[in-house]
């Protein structure tokens, strides 16, 4: 195995038979230990997520389906107003038995892209524990909007004074004379004077 990773969100698979097709569905509530999301929006650490789980024993390991909902928090990338979004997510992934995973990794060792896909985070440990975190990350992150905005046409902030342009008066502006223009204005003035 490439790395020794500890289960961040441990989940017991006890009660699931090992015969192919045996299944178990149940609900769990987990407090996520670290934020899941992007730089601009994430499900915060400490949030409790109620999850519906379905585990099915297959020959290579366990196929685990998760579905649930949560609340992501972030801020508008243009005006920095806090933005919240309700998320619904669901995903199914295979957690491999360690010997199956070792064999698969061995078979694909010269194809690094497949190697990375078979990340050893997705494995059933010998104590029939798994780590739920990678599944939650893969389920939640695609639901986070790529561009976080308070409203689709957010005007952002005034580049001069930083107030929100949505809250400002309609003709909010500043008398700014660009120093390059003021220099030119001086030249024109000079030329105007010479002609006189
Ligand atoms: Zn905004
Ligand atoms: Zn301004």
PDB file of C-alpha atoms and ligand atoms in Angstrom:
ATOM      1  CA  UNK A   1       0.000   0.000   0.000  1.00  0.00           C
ATOM      2  CA  UNK A   2       1.193   3.456  -0.820  1.00  0.00           C
ATOM      3  CA  UNK A   3       0.170   5.126   2.400  1.00  0.00           C
ATOM      4  CA  UNK A   4      -1.059   4.175   5.811  1.00  0.00           C
ATOM      5  CA  UNK A   5      -4.187   6.198   6.200  1.00  0.00           C
ATOM      6  CA  UNK A   6      -6.345   6.213   9.270  1.00  0.00           C
ATOM      7  CA  UNK A   7     -10.089   6.167   8.802  1.00  0.00           C
ATOM      8  CA  UNK A   8     -11.202   9.764   9.205  1.00  0.00           C
ATOM      9  CA  UNK A   9     -14.910   8.903   9.363  1.00  0.00           C
ATOM     10  CA  UNK A  10     -14.880   5.234  10.429  1.00  0.00           C
ATOM     11  CA  UNK A  11     -17.897   3.142   9.547  1.00  0.00           C
ATOM     12  CA  UNK A  12     -18.530  -0.402  10.761  1.00  0.00           C
ATOM     13  CA  UNK A  13     -19.860  -2.873   8.245  1.00  0.00           C
ATOM     14  CA  UNK A  14     -20.828  -5.398  10.924  1.00  0.00           C
ATOM     15  CA  UNK A  15     -24.054  -7.192  10.131  1.00  0.00           C
ATOM     16  CA  UNK A  16     -23.315  -7.389   6.426  1.00  0.00           C
ATOM     17  CA  UNK A  17     -22.966 -10.956   5.207  1.00  0.00           C
ATOM     18  CA  UNK A  18     -19.994 -11.791   3.016  1.00  0.00           C
ATOM     19  CA  UNK A  19     -21.956 -13.876   0.467  1.00  0.00           C
ATOM     20  CA  UNK A  20     -22.282 -12.074  -2.828  1.00  0.00           C
ATOM     21  CA  UNK A  21     -25.524 -10.101  -2.894  1.00  0.00           C
ATOM     22  CA  UNK A  22     -25.956  -9.822   0.869  1.00  0.00           C
ATOM     23  CA  UNK A  23     -27.069  -6.322   1.653  1.00  0.00           C
ATOM     24  CA  UNK A  24     -27.736  -4.034   4.541  1.00  0.00           C
ATOM     25  CA  UNK A  25     -29.313  -0.609   4.644  1.00  0.00           C
ATOM     26  CA  UNK A  26     -29.190   1.706   7.602  1.00  0.00           C
ATOM     27  CA  UNK A  27     -28.949   5.330   8.643  1.00  0.00           C
ATOM     28  CA  UNK A  28     -26.115   7.076  10.384  1.00  0.00           C
ATOM     29  CA  UNK A  29     -25.419  10.565  11.589  1.00  0.00           C
ATOM     30  CA  UNK A  30     -21.829  11.671  11.210  1.00  0.00           C
ATOM     31  CA  UNK A  31     -20.111  14.870  12.301  1.00  0.00           C
ATOM     32  CA  UNK A  32     -17.671  15.686   9.561  1.00  0.00           C
ATOM     33  CA  UNK A  33     -14.203  16.330  10.975  1.00  0.00           C
ATOM     34  CA  UNK A  34     -12.932  18.577   8.178  1.00  0.00           C
ATOM     35  CA  UNK A  35     -14.659  20.907   5.738  1.00  0.00           C
ATOM     36  CA  UNK A  36     -15.736  19.308   2.453  1.00  0.00           C
ATOM     37  CA  UNK A  37     -15.977  21.563  -0.557  1.00  0.00           C
ATOM     38  CA  UNK A  38     -14.023  24.167  -2.410  1.00  0.00           C
ATOM     39  CA  UNK A  39     -12.195  27.340  -1.461  1.00  0.00           C
ATOM     40  CA  UNK A  40     -15.371  29.387  -2.042  1.00  0.00           C
ATOM     41  CA  UNK A  41     -18.020  27.139  -0.549  1.00  0.00           C
ATOM     42  CA  UNK A  42     -17.983  24.124   1.729  1.00  0.00           C
ATOM     43  CA  UNK A  43     -19.879  21.993   4.182  1.00  0.00           C
ATOM     44  CA  UNK A  44     -18.207  23.189   7.351  1.00  0.00           C
ATOM     45  CA  UNK A  45     -16.331  20.971   9.767  1.00  0.00           C
ATOM     46  CA  UNK A  46     -18.530  19.861  12.640  1.00  0.00           C
ATOM     47  CA  UNK A  47     -21.742  19.800  10.632  1.00  0.00           C
ATOM     48  CA  UNK A  48     -23.870  16.723  11.298  1.00  0.00           C
ATOM     49  CA  UNK A  49     -24.965  14.866   8.208  1.00  0.00           C
ATOM     50  CA  UNK A  50     -27.773  12.329   8.256  1.00  0.00           C
ATOM     51  CA  UNK A  51     -26.947   9.652   5.762  1.00  0.00           C
ATOM     52  CA  UNK A  52     -28.811   6.773   4.201  1.00  0.00           C
ATOM     53  CA  UNK A  53     -26.470   3.911   3.479  1.00  0.00           C
ATOM     54  CA  UNK A  54     -26.838   0.764   1.432  1.00  0.00           C
ATOM     55  CA  UNK A  55     -24.029  -1.787   1.454  1.00  0.00           C
ATOM     56  CA  UNK A  56     -24.036  -4.762  -0.922  1.00  0.00           C
ATOM     57  CA  UNK A  57     -21.433  -7.530  -0.697  1.00  0.00           C
ATOM     58  CA  UNK A  58     -19.794  -8.235  -4.046  1.00  0.00           C
ATOM     59  CA  UNK A  59     -16.934 -10.564  -4.878  1.00  0.00           C
ATOM     60  CA  UNK A  60     -14.331  -7.758  -4.873  1.00  0.00           C
ATOM     61  CA  UNK A  61     -15.531  -6.107  -1.678  1.00  0.00           C
ATOM     62  CA  UNK A  62     -18.504  -3.959  -0.759  1.00  0.00           C
ATOM     63  CA  UNK A  63     -20.507  -1.653  -2.980  1.00  0.00           C
ATOM     64  CA  UNK A  64     -21.565   1.225  -0.770  1.00  0.00           C
ATOM     65  CA  UNK A  65     -24.218   3.780  -1.677  1.00  0.00           C
ATOM     66  CA  UNK A  66     -24.621   6.951   0.323  1.00  0.00           C
ATOM     67  CA  UNK A  67     -27.271   9.616   0.051  1.00  0.00           C
ATOM     68  CA  UNK A  68     -28.016  12.600   2.203  1.00  0.00           C
ATOM     69  CA  UNK A  69     -28.357  16.317   2.388  1.00  0.00           C
ATOM     70  CA  UNK A  70     -26.426  19.105   3.963  1.00  0.00           C
ATOM     71  CA  UNK A  71     -25.810  22.832   4.013  1.00  0.00           C
ATOM     72  CA  UNK A  72     -22.861  24.439   2.315  1.00  0.00           C
ATOM     73  CA  UNK A  73     -21.647  27.881   3.313  1.00  0.00           C
ATOM     74  CA  UNK A  74     -19.480  30.265   1.420  1.00  0.00           C
ATOM     75  CA  UNK A  75     -19.305  33.762   0.105  1.00  0.00           C
ATOM     76  CA  UNK A  76     -20.085  35.459  -3.198  1.00  0.00           C
ATOM     77  CA  UNK A  77     -16.872  35.650  -5.196  1.00  0.00           C
ATOM     78  CA  UNK A  78     -17.763  39.155  -6.399  1.00  0.00           C
ATOM     79  CA  UNK A  79     -19.171  40.983  -3.363  1.00  0.00           C
ATOM     80  CA  UNK A  80     -18.182  38.627  -0.491  1.00  0.00           C
ATOM     81  CA  UNK A  81     -21.780  38.403   0.846  1.00  0.00           C
ATOM     82  CA  UNK A  82     -22.283  35.122   2.765  1.00  0.00           C
ATOM     83  CA  UNK A  83     -24.085  32.552   0.618  1.00  0.00           C
ATOM     84  CA  UNK A  84     -25.736  29.309   1.780  1.00  0.00           C
ATOM     85  CA  UNK A  85     -26.877  26.437  -0.345  1.00  0.00           C
ATOM     86  CA  UNK A  86     -28.757  23.233   0.447  1.00  0.00           C
ATOM     87  CA  UNK A  87     -27.103  20.208  -1.058  1.00  0.00           C
ATOM     88  CA  UNK A  88     -28.528  16.847  -1.996  1.00  0.00           C
ATOM     89  CA  UNK A  89     -26.034  14.171  -2.837  1.00  0.00           C
ATOM     90  CA  UNK A  90     -25.821  10.479  -3.595  1.00  0.00           C
ATOM     91  CA  UNK A  91     -23.057   8.245  -4.838  1.00  0.00           C
ATOM     92  CA  UNK A  92     -22.095   4.579  -5.052  1.00  0.00           C
ATOM     93  CA  UNK A  93     -18.514   3.352  -4.841  1.00  0.00           C
ATOM     94  CA  UNK A  94     -16.777   0.035  -4.436  1.00  0.00           C
ATOM     95  CA  UNK A  95     -14.662  -0.516  -1.365  1.00  0.00           C
ATOM     96  CA  UNK A  96     -12.224  -3.304  -2.200  1.00  0.00           C
ATOM     97  CA  UNK A  97     -10.974  -6.070   0.030  1.00  0.00           C
ATOM     98  CA  UNK A  98      -7.250  -5.453   0.691  1.00  0.00           C
ATOM     99  CA  UNK A  99      -6.094  -8.555  -1.239  1.00  0.00           C
ATOM    100  CA  UNK A 100      -8.284  -7.668  -4.243  1.00  0.00           C
ATOM    101  CA  UNK A 101      -7.028  -4.106  -4.173  1.00  0.00           C
ATOM    102  CA  UNK A 102      -3.408  -5.277  -3.959  1.00  0.00           C
ATOM    103  CA  UNK A 103      -3.968  -7.524  -6.996  1.00  0.00           C
ATOM    104  CA  UNK A 104      -5.677  -4.731  -8.970  1.00  0.00           C
ATOM    105  CA  UNK A 105      -2.901  -2.290  -8.114  1.00  0.00           C
ATOM    106  CA  UNK A 106      -0.347  -4.861  -9.167  1.00  0.00           C
ATOM    107  CA  UNK A 107      -2.100  -5.404 -12.517  1.00  0.00           C
ATOM    108  CA  UNK A 108      -2.272  -1.724 -13.337  1.00  0.00           C
ATOM    109  CA  UNK A 109       1.033  -0.636 -11.824  1.00  0.00           C
ATOM    110  CA  UNK A 110       2.254   0.663 -15.176  1.00  0.00           C
ATOM    111  CA  UNK A 111      -0.917   2.667 -15.847  1.00  0.00           C
ATOM    112  CA  UNK A 112      -0.650   5.491 -13.348  1.00  0.00           C
ATOM    113  CA  UNK A 113      -4.049   7.044 -14.128  1.00  0.00           C
ATOM    114  CA  UNK A 114      -5.893   3.838 -13.184  1.00  0.00           C
ATOM    115  CA  UNK A 115      -3.530   3.432 -10.257  1.00  0.00           C
ATOM    116  CA  UNK A 116      -4.654   6.774  -8.881  1.00  0.00           C
ATOM    117  CA  UNK A 117      -8.317   5.868  -9.351  1.00  0.00           C
ATOM    118  CA  UNK A 118      -7.842   2.793  -7.219  1.00  0.00           C
ATOM    119  CA  UNK A 119      -6.870   4.941  -4.310  1.00  0.00           C
ATOM    120  CA  UNK A 120      -6.358   2.783  -1.290  1.00  0.00           C
ATOM    121  CA  UNK A 121      -8.670   5.032   0.704  1.00  0.00           C
ATOM    122  CA  UNK A 122     -11.436   2.908  -0.806  1.00  0.00           C
ATOM    123  CA  UNK A 123     -10.852  -0.333   0.962  1.00  0.00           C
ATOM    124  CA  UNK A 124     -12.509  -2.614   3.434  1.00  0.00           C
ATOM    125  CA  UNK A 125     -10.117  -2.960   6.330  1.00  0.00           C
ATOM    126  CA  UNK A 126      -9.505  -6.291   7.976  1.00  0.00           C
ATOM    127  CA  UNK A 127     -11.726  -5.277  10.898  1.00  0.00           C
ATOM    128  CA  UNK A 128     -14.560  -4.678   8.347  1.00  0.00           C
ATOM    129  CA  UNK A 129     -14.278  -0.976   8.876  1.00  0.00           C
ATOM    130  CA  UNK A 130     -14.200   1.525   6.078  1.00  0.00           C
ATOM    131  CA  UNK A 131     -13.503   5.221   5.855  1.00  0.00           C
ATOM    132  CA  UNK A 132     -16.583   7.121   4.776  1.00  0.00           C
ATOM    133  CA  UNK A 133     -14.746  10.386   4.147  1.00  0.00           C
ATOM    134  CA  UNK A 134     -13.524   9.803   0.551  1.00  0.00           C
ATOM    135  CA  UNK A 135     -17.035   8.726  -0.463  1.00  0.00           C
ATOM    136  CA  UNK A 136     -18.541  11.859   1.097  1.00  0.00           C
ATOM    137  CA  UNK A 137     -15.946  14.074  -0.576  1.00  0.00           C
ATOM    138  CA  UNK A 138     -16.634  12.515  -3.976  1.00  0.00           C
ATOM    139  CA  UNK A 139     -20.406  12.813  -3.426  1.00  0.00           C
ATOM    140  CA  UNK A 140     -20.459  16.386  -2.124  1.00  0.00           C
ATOM    141  CA  UNK A 141     -17.775  18.297  -4.029  1.00  0.00           C
ATOM    142  CA  UNK A 142     -19.480  17.970  -7.468  1.00  0.00           C
ATOM    143  CA  UNK A 143     -22.633  19.530  -5.942  1.00  0.00           C
ATOM    144  CA  UNK A 144     -20.784  22.697  -4.924  1.00  0.00           C
ATOM    145  CA  UNK A 145     -21.360  25.431  -7.522  1.00  0.00           C
ATOM    146  CA  UNK A 146     -18.293  26.215  -9.564  1.00  0.00           C
ATOM    147  CA  UNK A 147     -18.931  29.937  -9.350  1.00  0.00           C
ATOM    148  CA  UNK A 148     -20.429  31.056  -6.048  1.00  0.00           C
ATOM    149  CA  UNK A 149     -22.574  34.152  -6.501  1.00  0.00           C
ATOM    150  CA  UNK A 150     -25.194  35.808  -4.237  1.00  0.00           C
ATOM    151  CA  UNK A 151     -27.306  36.539  -7.329  1.00  0.00           C
ATOM    152  CA  UNK A 152     -26.497  35.535 -10.919  1.00  0.00           C
ATOM    153  CA  UNK A 153     -26.022  39.199 -11.900  1.00  0.00           C
ATOM    154  CA  UNK A 154     -24.158  40.351  -8.782  1.00  0.00           C
ATOM    155  CA  UNK A 155     -22.495  43.673  -9.566  1.00  0.00           C
ATOM    156  CA  UNK A 156     -19.668  43.084  -7.142  1.00  0.00           C
ATOM    157  CA  UNK A 157     -17.888  45.768  -5.216  1.00  0.00           C
ATOM    158  CA  UNK A 158     -16.962  49.299  -6.241  1.00  0.00           C
ATOM    159  CA  UNK A 159     -13.290  49.087  -7.198  1.00  0.00           C
ATOM    160  CA  UNK A 160     -12.687  52.532  -5.703  1.00  0.00           C
ATOM    161  CA  UNK A 161     -14.327  52.405  -2.284  1.00  0.00           C
ATOM    162  CA  UNK A 162     -15.294  48.737  -1.880  1.00  0.00           C
ATOM    163  CA  UNK A 163     -19.008  49.167  -1.114  1.00  0.00           C
ATOM    164  CA  UNK A 164     -21.432  46.646  -2.578  1.00  0.00           C
ATOM    165  CA  UNK A 165     -22.719  48.095  -5.845  1.00  0.00           C
ATOM    166  CA  UNK A 166     -26.072  46.358  -5.319  1.00  0.00           C
ATOM    167  CA  UNK A 167     -26.547  48.391  -2.130  1.00  0.00           C
ATOM    168  CA  UNK A 168     -25.115  51.628  -3.559  1.00  0.00           C
ATOM    169  CA  UNK A 169     -27.079  54.336  -5.340  1.00  0.00           C
ATOM    170  CA  UNK A 170     -27.593  53.699  -9.007  1.00  0.00           C
ATOM    171  CA  UNK A 171     -25.146  56.341 -10.239  1.00  0.00           C
ATOM    172  CA  UNK A 172     -22.539  55.553  -7.611  1.00  0.00           C
ATOM    173  CA  UNK A 173     -19.177  56.643  -8.984  1.00  0.00           C
ATOM    174  CA  UNK A 174     -16.056  58.571  -8.035  1.00  0.00           C
ATOM    175  CA  UNK A 175     -14.446  61.514  -9.767  1.00  0.00           C
ATOM    176  CA  UNK A 176     -11.170  59.903 -10.615  1.00  0.00           C
ATOM    177  CA  UNK A 177      -8.754  61.495 -12.983  1.00  0.00           C
ATOM    178  CA  UNK A 178      -6.229  59.019 -14.269  1.00  0.00           C
ATOM    179  CA  UNK A 179      -2.762  60.511 -13.813  1.00  0.00           C
ATOM    180  CA  UNK A 180      -1.845  59.706 -17.446  1.00  0.00           C
ATOM    181  CA  UNK A 181      -4.853  61.676 -18.695  1.00  0.00           C
ATOM    182  CA  UNK A 182      -4.090  64.600 -16.412  1.00  0.00           C
ATOM    183  CA  UNK A 183      -0.568  64.751 -17.872  1.00  0.00           C
ATOM    184  CA  UNK A 184      -2.037  64.821 -21.388  1.00  0.00           C
ATOM    185  CA  UNK A 185      -4.532  67.433 -20.305  1.00  0.00           C
ATOM    186  CA  UNK A 186      -1.542  69.553 -19.260  1.00  0.00           C
ATOM    187  CA  UNK A 187       0.070  69.191 -22.718  1.00  0.00           C
ATOM    188  CA  UNK A 188      -3.113  70.205 -24.486  1.00  0.00           C
ATOM    189  CA  UNK A 189      -3.342  73.201 -22.222  1.00  0.00           C
ATOM    190  CA  UNK A 190       0.222  74.163 -23.153  1.00  0.00           C
ATOM    191  CA  UNK A 191      -0.459  73.786 -26.885  1.00  0.00           C
ATOM    192  CA  UNK A 192      -3.655  75.788 -26.546  1.00  0.00           C
ATOM    193  CA  UNK A 193      -1.669  78.593 -24.939  1.00  0.00           C
ATOM    194  CA  UNK A 194       1.024  78.603 -27.691  1.00  0.00           C
ATOM    195  CA  UNK A 195      -1.587  79.021 -30.436  1.00  0.00           C
ATOM    196  CA  UNK A 196      -2.991  82.079 -28.800  1.00  0.00           C
TER     197      UNK A 196
HETATM  198 ZN1  LIG B   1     -22.527  39.140  -4.716  1.00  0.00          ZN
HETATM  199 ZN1  LIG B   2     -17.335  53.607  -4.677  1.00  0.00          ZN
END
